[in-house]
Coordinates of C-alpha atoms and ligand atoms in Angstrom, one line a residue:
M145 CA 0.0 0.1 -0.1
S146 CA 1.2 3.8 -0.5
A147 CA 3.6 5.1 2.0
V148 CA 0.7 7.9 2.9
S149 CA -1.2 6.9 6.3
Y150 CA -3.7 9.6 5.8
A151 CA -6.3 11.0 3.6
D152 CA -7.1 14.8 3.4
V153 CA -11.2 14.4 3.5
G154 CA -12.5 18.2 3.2
G155 CA -9.6 19.7 5.4
V156 CA -9.2 17.0 8.3
N157 CA -6.6 14.2 7.9
V158 CA -7.9 10.7 8.7
S159 CA -5.2 8.0 9.2
T160 CA -6.2 5.0 6.7
W161 CA -3.7 2.5 8.5
H162 CA -5.1 0.3 11.6
Y163 CA -5.0 1.4 14.8
I164 CA -2.9 -1.9 16.9
D165 CA -1.2 -1.7 20.0
G166 CA -1.6 1.9 20.3
A167 CA -0.1 2.6 17.1
R168 CA -1.2 2.7 13.2
V169 CA -0.2 -0.5 11.2
P170 CA -0.2 -0.5 7.5
S171 CA -1.0 -3.8 5.2
P172 CA -0.1 -4.5 1.9
D173 CA -2.9 -4.0 0.0
S174 CA -5.8 -1.1 0.1
F175 CA -8.8 -0.5 -0.6
P176 CA -10.9 2.7 -2.2
V177 CA -13.7 4.6 0.0
L178 CA -15.8 6.5 -2.6
S179 CA -17.6 9.7 -1.3
P180 CA -21.5 8.7 -1.7
I181 CA -21.7 12.7 -2.7
D182 CA -20.3 12.3 -6.0
Q183 CA -18.7 9.1 -6.0
R184 CA -14.9 10.6 -5.7
E185 CA -12.0 8.3 -3.8
I186 CA -11.3 10.0 -1.0
A187 CA -9.0 7.4 0.7
Q188 CA -7.2 4.1 0.4
V189 CA -7.5 2.5 3.3
A190 CA -5.5 -0.7 4.8
S191 CA -7.4 -4.0 3.7
G192 CA -6.8 -6.0 6.7
T193 CA -6.1 -10.0 6.3
A194 CA -6.2 -12.3 9.3
A195 CA -2.8 -11.9 10.1
E196 CA -4.0 -7.8 11.4
V197 CA -6.8 -9.4 13.1
S198 CA -4.6 -11.7 15.3
L199 CA -2.3 -8.9 15.8
A200 CA -5.0 -6.8 17.2
V201 CA -6.7 -9.8 19.6
S202 CA -3.3 -10.3 20.9
A203 CA -3.2 -6.5 21.7
A204 CA -6.5 -6.5 23.0
E205 CA -6.0 -9.9 25.1
A206 CA -2.7 -8.6 26.8
A207 CA -4.0 -5.2 27.5
F208 CA -7.0 -6.9 29.2
D209 CA -6.0 -7.8 33.0
D210 CA -4.8 -3.9 33.4
W211 CA -7.5 -2.3 32.2
A212 CA -10.2 -5.0 34.2
A213 CA -8.3 -3.9 37.2
L214 CA -8.8 -0.4 36.6
G215 CA -12.3 -0.9 38.0
A216 CA -15.1 1.2 36.8
R217 CA -13.8 4.7 38.3
G218 CA -10.7 4.4 36.7
R219 CA -11.8 3.4 33.7
A220 CA -14.3 6.4 33.6
E221 CA -11.6 9.0 34.0
Y222 CA -10.3 8.2 30.3
L223 CA -14.1 7.4 28.8
Y224 CA -14.8 10.9 30.3
R225 CA -11.5 12.1 28.3
L226 CA -12.5 10.5 25.3
A227 CA -15.8 11.9 25.5
D228 CA -14.4 15.9 25.9
L229 CA -12.3 14.8 22.6
I230 CA -14.9 13.8 20.6
D231 CA -17.1 16.9 21.8
A232 CA -13.6 19.1 20.9
N233 CA -13.5 17.6 17.6
V234 CA -17.2 17.4 16.2
E235 CA -17.2 19.5 13.4
S236 CA -13.9 17.5 11.9
L237 CA -16.0 14.1 12.7
A238 CA -18.9 15.9 11.3
I239 CA -16.9 16.8 7.8
V240 CA -15.8 13.3 7.5
E241 CA -18.8 11.3 8.6
C242 CA -20.7 13.4 5.9
E243 CA -17.8 13.0 2.9
D244 CA -17.6 9.1 4.1
A245 CA -21.3 8.2 4.8
G246 CA -23.5 10.6 2.9
M247 CA -24.8 11.5 5.8
M248 CA -26.7 15.4 6.6
L249 CA -24.4 17.8 7.5
R250 CA -26.2 19.7 10.2
P251 CA -27.5 17.0 12.1
L252 CA -24.1 15.9 12.0
R253 CA -23.1 19.7 13.6
A254 CA -26.0 19.9 15.4
Y255 CA -26.1 16.4 17.7
V256 CA -25.5 13.5 15.6
A257 CA -21.5 13.6 16.2
A258 CA -21.7 14.6 19.5
F259 CA -23.8 11.4 20.4
G260 CA -20.1 9.7 21.0
A261 CA -19.4 11.7 23.5
V262 CA -23.1 11.2 24.8
N263 CA -22.4 7.5 24.9
F264 CA -19.3 7.4 26.5
R265 CA -20.4 9.5 29.1
A266 CA -23.5 7.7 29.6
F267 CA -22.2 4.5 30.1
A268 CA -19.1 5.4 32.5
D269 CA -21.8 6.7 34.5
M270 CA -23.6 3.7 34.3
A271 CA -21.0 1.7 34.8
L272 CA -20.1 3.5 38.3
A273 CA -23.6 3.1 39.4
Q274 CA -23.2 -0.3 39.5
T275 CA -23.6 -2.1 42.8
E276 CA -22.7 -5.9 44.1
T277 CA -25.8 -7.6 45.1
G278 CA -25.6 -9.8 48.2
W279 CA -27.6 -11.8 50.6
S280 CA -27.4 -14.5 53.5
Y281 CA -27.9 -17.9 52.1
N282 CA -27.2 -21.0 54.3
G283 CA -24.7 -19.7 56.7
S284 CA -23.0 -18.0 53.9
K285 CA -23.0 -14.5 52.2
V286 CA -23.8 -14.9 48.4
R287 CA -22.5 -12.1 46.3
V288 CA -23.2 -11.3 42.6
Q289 CA -20.1 -9.9 40.9
R290 CA -19.6 -8.7 37.7
M291 CA -16.8 -9.7 36.2
P292 CA -15.5 -8.1 32.6
A293 CA -15.8 -10.9 30.0
G294 CA -12.3 -10.3 28.1
P295 CA -11.2 -9.0 25.0
V296 CA -14.3 -8.8 22.3
G297 CA -15.4 -8.4 18.8
I298 CA -17.2 -5.6 17.3
I299 CA -18.5 -5.6 13.9
T300 CA -20.2 -2.3 12.6
S301 CA -21.9 -1.0 9.4
W302 CA -21.8 2.0 7.3
N303 CA -25.0 3.9 8.3
A304 CA -24.3 6.4 10.9
P305 CA -20.6 4.7 12.2
I306 CA -20.1 7.1 15.0
V307 CA -23.2 6.5 16.7
I308 CA -23.2 2.6 16.4
S309 CA -19.6 2.3 16.8
T310 CA -19.6 4.5 20.2
W311 CA -23.1 2.9 21.0
K312 CA -21.3 -0.7 21.2
L313 CA -17.3 0.7 22.2
A314 CA -18.8 2.4 25.1
P315 CA -20.4 -0.1 27.1
A316 CA -17.6 -2.9 26.1
L317 CA -15.0 -0.5 27.6
A318 CA -17.0 0.8 30.4
A319 CA -17.6 -2.8 31.5
G320 CA -13.9 -3.4 31.5
C321 CA -13.7 -5.5 28.1
T322 CA -10.7 -4.1 25.9
V323 CA -11.7 -4.4 21.9
V324 CA -11.1 -5.2 18.4
L325 CA -13.7 -2.9 16.0
K326 CA -13.8 -3.7 12.4
P327 CA -15.9 -0.8 10.9
S328 CA -17.6 -1.3 7.4
E329 CA -15.6 -1.1 4.8
W330 CA -18.6 1.4 3.0
A331 CA -17.7 4.1 5.6
P332 CA -14.6 3.6 7.8
L333 CA -13.0 6.8 8.5
T334 CA -15.0 8.7 11.4
C335 CA -13.9 4.9 13.3
S336 CA -10.4 5.7 12.6
M337 CA -10.7 9.2 13.9
I338 CA -12.2 7.7 17.1
A339 CA -9.2 5.3 17.8
D340 CA -6.8 8.4 17.6
L341 CA -8.7 10.3 20.2
A342 CA -8.9 7.3 22.2
G343 CA -5.2 7.2 22.4
E344 CA -5.1 11.5 22.8
A345 CA -7.4 10.6 25.8
G346 CA -4.5 8.3 27.3
I347 CA -6.6 5.2 26.6
P348 CA -3.5 2.0 27.0
A349 CA -2.5 0.9 24.0
G350 CA -4.4 -2.4 23.3
V351 CA -7.5 -1.1 24.9
L352 CA -9.1 -0.2 21.6
N353 CA -8.3 -1.7 18.5
V354 CA -9.3 -0.7 15.1
V355 CA -8.8 -3.4 12.1
Q356 CA -10.0 -1.7 8.4
G357 CA -11.0 -4.2 5.8
L358 CA -13.2 -5.9 4.1
G359 CA -16.1 -8.2 5.8
R360 CA -15.2 -11.8 4.1
E361 CA -11.6 -10.9 5.5
V362 CA -11.0 -9.3 8.2
G363 CA -14.9 -9.5 9.6
E364 CA -14.9 -13.7 9.0
A365 CA -11.4 -13.6 10.8
L366 CA -12.6 -11.7 13.7
A367 CA -15.4 -13.3 14.1
A368 CA -13.8 -16.7 14.2
D369 CA -11.2 -15.8 16.7
E370 CA -11.2 -18.1 19.4
R371 CA -9.9 -15.6 22.1
L372 CA -12.4 -13.4 21.9
T373 CA -15.0 -13.6 24.9
R374 CA -18.4 -11.7 23.2
L375 CA -19.3 -10.7 19.8
S376 CA -21.5 -8.0 18.8
F377 CA -22.6 -7.1 15.2
T378 CA -24.7 -4.6 13.4
G379 CA -25.5 -5.1 9.6
S380 CA -27.6 -7.3 7.5
S381 CA -29.1 -10.3 8.9
R382 CA -27.4 -12.4 6.3
T383 CA -24.5 -11.2 7.9
G384 CA -25.7 -11.1 10.9
R385 CA -26.7 -14.9 10.5
A386 CA -23.0 -15.9 9.3
V387 CA -21.3 -14.0 12.4
G388 CA -24.3 -16.0 14.9
Q389 CA -23.0 -19.4 13.7
T390 CA -19.6 -18.5 13.6
A391 CA -19.8 -17.8 17.7
A392 CA -22.4 -20.2 18.3
N393 CA -19.5 -22.7 17.4
N394 CA -17.2 -20.9 19.9
M395 CA -19.7 -20.5 22.4
V396 CA -19.4 -16.8 22.0
P397 CA -22.2 -14.7 23.3
C398 CA -23.3 -12.6 20.4
T399 CA -25.2 -9.3 20.2
I400 CA -26.7 -8.6 16.3
E401 CA -28.6 -5.7 15.1
A402 CA -29.8 -6.7 12.3
G403 CA -32.4 -3.5 10.7
G404 CA -35.9 -4.4 10.1
K405 CA -39.4 -3.8 8.2
S406 CA -40.7 -1.7 11.2
P407 CA -44.5 -0.6 11.3
L408 CA -45.7 2.8 11.7
V409 CA -49.7 1.8 12.4
V410 CA -51.8 5.1 12.3
F411 CA -55.1 4.9 13.7
A412 CA -58.3 7.0 12.7
D413 CA -57.9 9.0 15.7
A414 CA -54.4 10.1 16.0
D415 CA -53.1 13.7 14.7
L416 CA -53.0 13.2 11.4
D417 CA -50.6 15.7 10.6
A418 CA -48.5 14.9 12.8
A419 CA -48.7 11.2 12.1
A420 CA -48.2 12.4 8.2
K421 CA -45.0 14.0 9.6
T422 CA -43.4 11.6 10.9
A423 CA -44.6 9.1 8.2
A424 CA -42.2 11.8 6.1
F425 CA -39.6 12.1 8.3
Q426 CA -38.8 8.3 7.3
Y427 CA -37.4 9.4 4.5
D428 CA -34.3 11.5 6.5
D429 CA -31.1 9.6 5.7
A430 CA -32.6 8.8 2.6
G431 CA -34.3 5.9 5.0
Q432 CA -31.0 4.5 5.6
M433 CA -32.1 4.0 9.4
C434 CA -32.7 0.3 10.7
I435 CA -35.7 1.8 13.0
A436 CA -36.8 3.4 10.2
G437 CA -40.7 2.7 9.8
S438 CA -41.1 1.4 6.4
R439 CA -44.6 0.4 6.8
L440 CA -47.1 2.7 6.4
L441 CA -50.2 0.9 8.3
V442 CA -53.5 3.5 8.3
E443 CA -56.8 3.0 9.2
E444 CA -59.0 3.0 6.1
S445 CA -61.7 5.8 7.1
V446 CA -58.9 8.2 7.3
A447 CA -56.2 7.1 4.5
A448 CA -57.2 9.7 1.9
E449 CA -56.5 12.3 4.2
F450 CA -53.2 10.8 5.4
L451 CA -52.3 10.2 2.0
T452 CA -53.0 14.3 1.2
L453 CA -51.1 15.4 4.4
L454 CA -48.2 12.5 3.6
G455 CA -47.8 14.2 0.3
K456 CA -47.3 17.8 1.5
H457 CA -45.0 16.6 4.0
T458 CA -43.0 14.7 1.5
D459 CA -43.0 17.5 -0.7
A460 CA -40.8 19.7 1.8
H461 CA -38.1 17.3 1.8
V462 CA -34.8 18.2 -0.2
V463 CA -33.1 15.8 -2.4
G464 CA -29.4 16.7 -2.6
N465 CA -25.7 17.0 -1.5
P466 CA -25.7 16.5 2.6
R467 CA -23.0 19.1 2.9
D468 CA -26.2 21.5 2.1
P469 CA -27.8 22.5 5.2
E470 CA -31.3 22.3 3.5
T471 CA -30.9 18.9 2.2
T472 CA -32.8 16.3 4.2
V473 CA -32.6 13.3 1.7
P474 CA -28.7 12.6 1.3
P475 CA -27.6 10.1 -1.5
L476 CA -27.3 6.3 -0.8
I477 CA -24.2 5.2 0.7
H478 CA -22.7 3.5 -2.6
P479 CA -23.8 2.3 -6.2
D480 CA -24.4 -1.2 -5.1
H481 CA -26.9 -0.3 -2.7
L482 CA -28.5 2.3 -5.0
A483 CA -28.8 -0.6 -7.2
R484 CA -30.2 -2.6 -4.5
V485 CA -32.7 -0.3 -4.1
S486 CA -33.7 0.7 -7.0
G487 CA -33.9 -3.4 -8.0
F488 CA -36.6 -3.6 -5.0
V489 CA -38.9 -0.7 -6.7
E490 CA -38.7 -1.9 -10.4
R491 CA -39.8 -5.7 -8.9
A492 CA -42.4 -4.3 -7.0
V493 CA -44.1 -2.4 -10.0
A494 CA -42.9 -5.0 -12.2
Q495 CA -45.0 -7.5 -10.0
G496 CA -47.8 -5.2 -9.6
D497 CA -47.8 -3.0 -6.7
T498 CA -48.6 0.5 -7.7
L499 CA -46.6 3.1 -7.6
L500 CA -48.2 6.2 -5.8
R501 CA -44.7 8.5 -6.0
G502 CA -40.9 8.9 -6.8
G503 CA -39.2 5.8 -7.7
R504 CA -36.3 7.2 -9.8
S505 CA -32.8 7.9 -9.5
L506 CA -32.2 11.7 -9.7
G507 CA -28.6 11.1 -10.6
G508 CA -25.7 10.3 -8.4
L509 CA -26.3 8.3 -6.0
L510 CA -30.1 10.3 -5.2
Y511 CA -32.9 8.2 -5.0
E512 CA -36.5 9.9 -5.2
P513 CA -38.8 9.7 -1.7
T514 CA -40.5 6.7 -3.3
L515 CA -44.0 5.1 -1.6
I516 CA -45.6 2.0 -3.0
K517 CA -49.2 0.6 -2.8
P518 CA -48.5 -3.1 -2.5
R519 CA -50.7 -5.6 -4.4
S520 CA -51.0 -7.7 -1.0
N521 CA -49.2 -8.0 2.4
D522 CA -47.0 -10.9 0.9
A523 CA -45.2 -8.6 -1.9
E524 CA -41.4 -8.9 -1.5
I525 CA -41.3 -4.5 -0.5
V526 CA -43.3 -4.8 2.2
Q527 CA -41.7 -8.1 3.7
E528 CA -37.7 -7.6 2.9
E529 CA -35.8 -4.7 4.3
V530 CA -34.7 -2.3 1.2
F531 CA -33.1 0.4 3.7
G532 CA -33.4 3.3 1.2
P533 CA -36.1 6.0 0.8
V534 CA -39.1 3.8 0.0
L535 CA -42.1 3.6 2.0
T536 CA -45.4 1.2 1.3
I537 CA -48.8 2.2 2.5
Q538 CA -51.4 -0.5 3.3
T539 CA -54.9 0.1 4.9
F540 CA -57.0 -1.3 7.9
S541 CA -60.5 -1.9 9.0
D542 CA -59.6 -2.5 12.8
E543 CA -57.6 -2.5 15.5
D544 CA -56.9 -6.6 15.1
E545 CA -56.2 -6.3 11.8
A546 CA -53.6 -3.2 12.3
V547 CA -52.0 -5.3 14.9
R548 CA -52.0 -8.5 12.6
L549 CA -50.4 -6.4 9.7
A550 CA -47.5 -5.3 12.0
N551 CA -46.6 -8.5 13.3
S552 CA -46.7 -9.8 10.1
T553 CA -43.1 -9.6 8.8
R554 CA -40.0 -12.1 10.2
Y555 CA -38.5 -8.5 11.4
G556 CA -39.0 -6.9 15.1
L557 CA -36.8 -4.2 15.1
A558 CA -39.3 -1.3 16.1
G559 CA -42.9 0.0 15.8
M560 CA -44.8 3.4 15.9
V561 CA -48.4 4.0 16.7
F562 CA -50.4 7.2 16.5
T563 CA -53.5 7.4 18.5
R564 CA -55.0 9.6 21.2
S565 CA -56.4 6.4 23.1
A566 CA -54.4 6.0 26.2
D567 CA -56.1 2.5 26.1
R568 CA -55.6 1.9 22.5
A569 CA -51.6 3.1 22.8
E570 CA -51.4 0.5 25.9
R571 CA -53.1 -2.5 24.0
V572 CA -51.0 -1.7 20.5
G573 CA -48.2 -0.8 22.0
R574 CA -48.3 -4.7 23.9
A575 CA -49.4 -6.1 21.1
I576 CA -46.8 -5.1 18.8
R577 CA -44.1 -8.0 18.8
S578 CA -41.1 -5.7 18.8
G579 CA -38.2 -4.7 20.6
I580 CA -39.1 -0.9 20.5
V581 CA -42.6 0.8 20.1
W582 CA -42.9 4.5 20.1
V583 CA -46.5 5.9 20.4
N584 CA -47.2 9.1 18.9
A585 CA -43.3 9.9 18.7
F586 CA -40.2 8.1 16.9
N587 CA -36.7 7.9 17.7
L588 CA -36.7 8.6 21.1
R589 CA -33.4 7.0 22.8
D590 CA -32.4 7.0 26.1
A591 CA -29.1 5.2 26.7
S592 CA -30.2 3.2 30.0
A593 CA -33.0 1.4 28.1
P594 CA -32.7 -2.0 26.2
F595 CA -32.2 -1.7 22.2
G596 CA -32.4 -4.3 19.7
G597 CA -34.8 -6.7 18.0
R598 CA -36.6 -10.2 17.5
G599 CA -36.6 -12.5 14.3
M600 CA -34.5 -11.3 11.5
S601 CA -34.3 -7.9 13.1
G602 CA -31.4 -9.6 15.9
V603 CA -30.5 -11.2 19.1
G604 CA -30.0 -10.0 22.5
R605 CA -30.1 -6.0 23.8
E606 CA -28.3 -3.3 23.9
G607 CA -28.2 0.1 25.8
G608 CA -27.9 0.5 29.8
Q609 CA -27.6 -2.3 32.2
Y610 CA -28.3 -5.0 30.0
A611 CA -25.3 -3.9 27.4
L612 CA -23.5 -4.0 30.8
D613 CA -24.3 -7.2 31.5
F614 CA -23.3 -8.6 28.1
Y615 CA -20.1 -7.3 28.0
S616 CA -19.8 -9.0 31.9
D617 CA -19.1 -12.7 33.6
L618 CA -22.0 -12.9 36.1
K619 CA -20.4 -14.8 39.1
A620 CA -21.7 -15.9 41.9
L621 CA -19.6 -15.9 45.1
Y622 CA -20.1 -17.9 47.9
I623 CA -18.3 -17.4 51.4
K624 CA -19.1 -19.0 54.2
E625 CA -19.9 -16.5 57.1
D626 CA -19.0 -18.6 59.9
T627 CA -15.2 -18.7 59.6
T628 CA -14.7 -22.0 61.9
Y629 CA -14.3 -24.5 59.5
E630 CA -15.1 -27.8 60.2
D631 CA -12.2 -29.7 58.8
Ligands
TXE713 O1 -24.3 -5.3 5.5 P1 -22.8 -6.7 5.9 P2 -23.9 -4.1 4.6 C1 -28.7 -3.8 6.0 C2 -30.0 -2.9 5.0 C3 -28.5 -3.0 3.7 C4 -28.2 -4.4 4.0 C5 -26.5 -4.9 3.7 O2 -30.4 -3.6 4.1 O3 -28.8 -2.9 2.8 O4 -27.9 -4.9 5.7 O5 -25.7 -3.8 4.2 C6 -18.9 -7.2 7.8 N1 -18.1 -12.0 8.2 N2 -28.1 -3.1 7.3 O6 -23.0 -4.7 3.2 O7 -22.9 -7.0 4.6 C7 -19.1 -5.8 7.2 O8 -17.8 -5.6 6.5 C8 -18.1 -10.8 9.3 C9 -29.4 -2.9 8.3 O9 -23.0 -3.3 4.9 O10 -23.9 -7.0 6.8 C10 -19.6 -4.7 7.7 O11 -18.4 -4.4 8.7 N3 -18.4 -9.7 9.0 C11 -28.3 -2.4 9.1 C12 -20.7 -5.4 8.6 O12 -20.2 -6.8 8.3 C13 -18.6 -9.4 7.7 C14 -27.3 -1.8 8.8 C15 -22.0 -5.0 8.1 O13 -22.2 -5.7 6.6 C16 -18.8 -10.4 7.2 C17 -26.6 -1.8 7.8 C18 -18.7 -11.9 7.1 N4 -19.0 -12.4 6.4 C19 -27.3 -2.6 6.8 N5 -19.5 -9.8 5.8 C20 -28.7 -1.8 10.7 N6 -29.2 -2.6 11.6 O14 -28.9 -0.8 10.8 C21 -19.6 -8.4 5.8 N7 -19.0 -8.3 7.1

């Protein structure tokens, strides 16, 4: 690979080598990173192999005992410093995430990039607040202890790299684990910046390692490394399955966060304008959100009115360059992904679904906000995750049918319900089978709450104590209270 170990991305220098044992490490080969904005090559990034993965896992293994021994208080000092450094570098992180992942610069600057800091502070605080429980049992004291699990592997996706990587890194590090992170090859650059900030925060060498490269090479080697004690994955259901199988082979607990096909259910008694506004918001980030409510389910009696309101809010979207503050629908991540998204729409039309709006590429990787009325609930466009600015709309006649449709896919990450009835909110909120339900809201995220899905949406829960427990081994320690031992 080239001797140049950094790329100039929008005026920000980003290291393109791996970060292993506190140092930058090259590989013989590299892969190109294209900006979704104009498909220009913005970096050549070190393309790792099993050799670099092995080096990184060795470093994480060697660093583990000292990091674990620091305790929650000692680790929190480092994590707070890292959070402060992320805050101090929000502008650079925002610029690079915009160029690299095509995410909108305005929200990145305003709050999205800062989520990295929010995550490190929140999980450091939660780890500090943990207390050991204990009680007397049969002449002994039993105590439940949390032991950091060991070195862990984290594999992340291209959408929202800062938010998703720190959402996993923060609880792992706060719990006392050391980490090898493999970012997505389609948007690997801000994870590299976070590694540098971790170094600047003084986090000891080997505690946080980043190996860049392709899924088939680095992802597979990382998942298969038997020295890892946990695997945490965000990406497609298909890869999630493969990672889960490898984890099962090694008897390693894993969390898999694999997107969804979440319902957004609108009852006739809802604030229809608010519901339509939230429905149109699902086109934000070009629909590349795992929690997107991409299936609109609307009570028949208000469907016409809802469609008009949805049209009004969709008209307000600006499809364009994510650097432009007015843009709300940025480009899709990659030409392959554009082909995938438009393929879904073309097949839907060919199979007899009705295109109500959009359905065209707008040049580059831009794609129109698209609305489809499927011919049946079995249609591919209803059942499969598109991960683009494509929504379907279906109607229902009563609450039972709404719940049946809401629960009719293999996924189960999120659900949204719009109603003014508190009783219905309770009933339908409970009946929707998914990891999260928002009533009259969308994307409220408390770091203390569980996050994750069922079925093809994944395995396990992230967030709060659930994440800290995942990265810990629970131990029941019995110590006899009476010290006079019999023999
Ligand atoms: O996912 P992949 P991609 C969905 C969405 C999208 C589709 C494909 O529908 O269109 O997934 O996205 C690494 N062993 N979501 O291609 O391939 C890979 O390098 C180990 C949902 O990005 O699953 C990357 O780092 N690792 C979603 C990560 O896995 C492997 C987020 C995810 O890649 C590997 C993104 C292998 N064999 C996409 N192959 C969400 N849940 O939010 C690849 N990887």
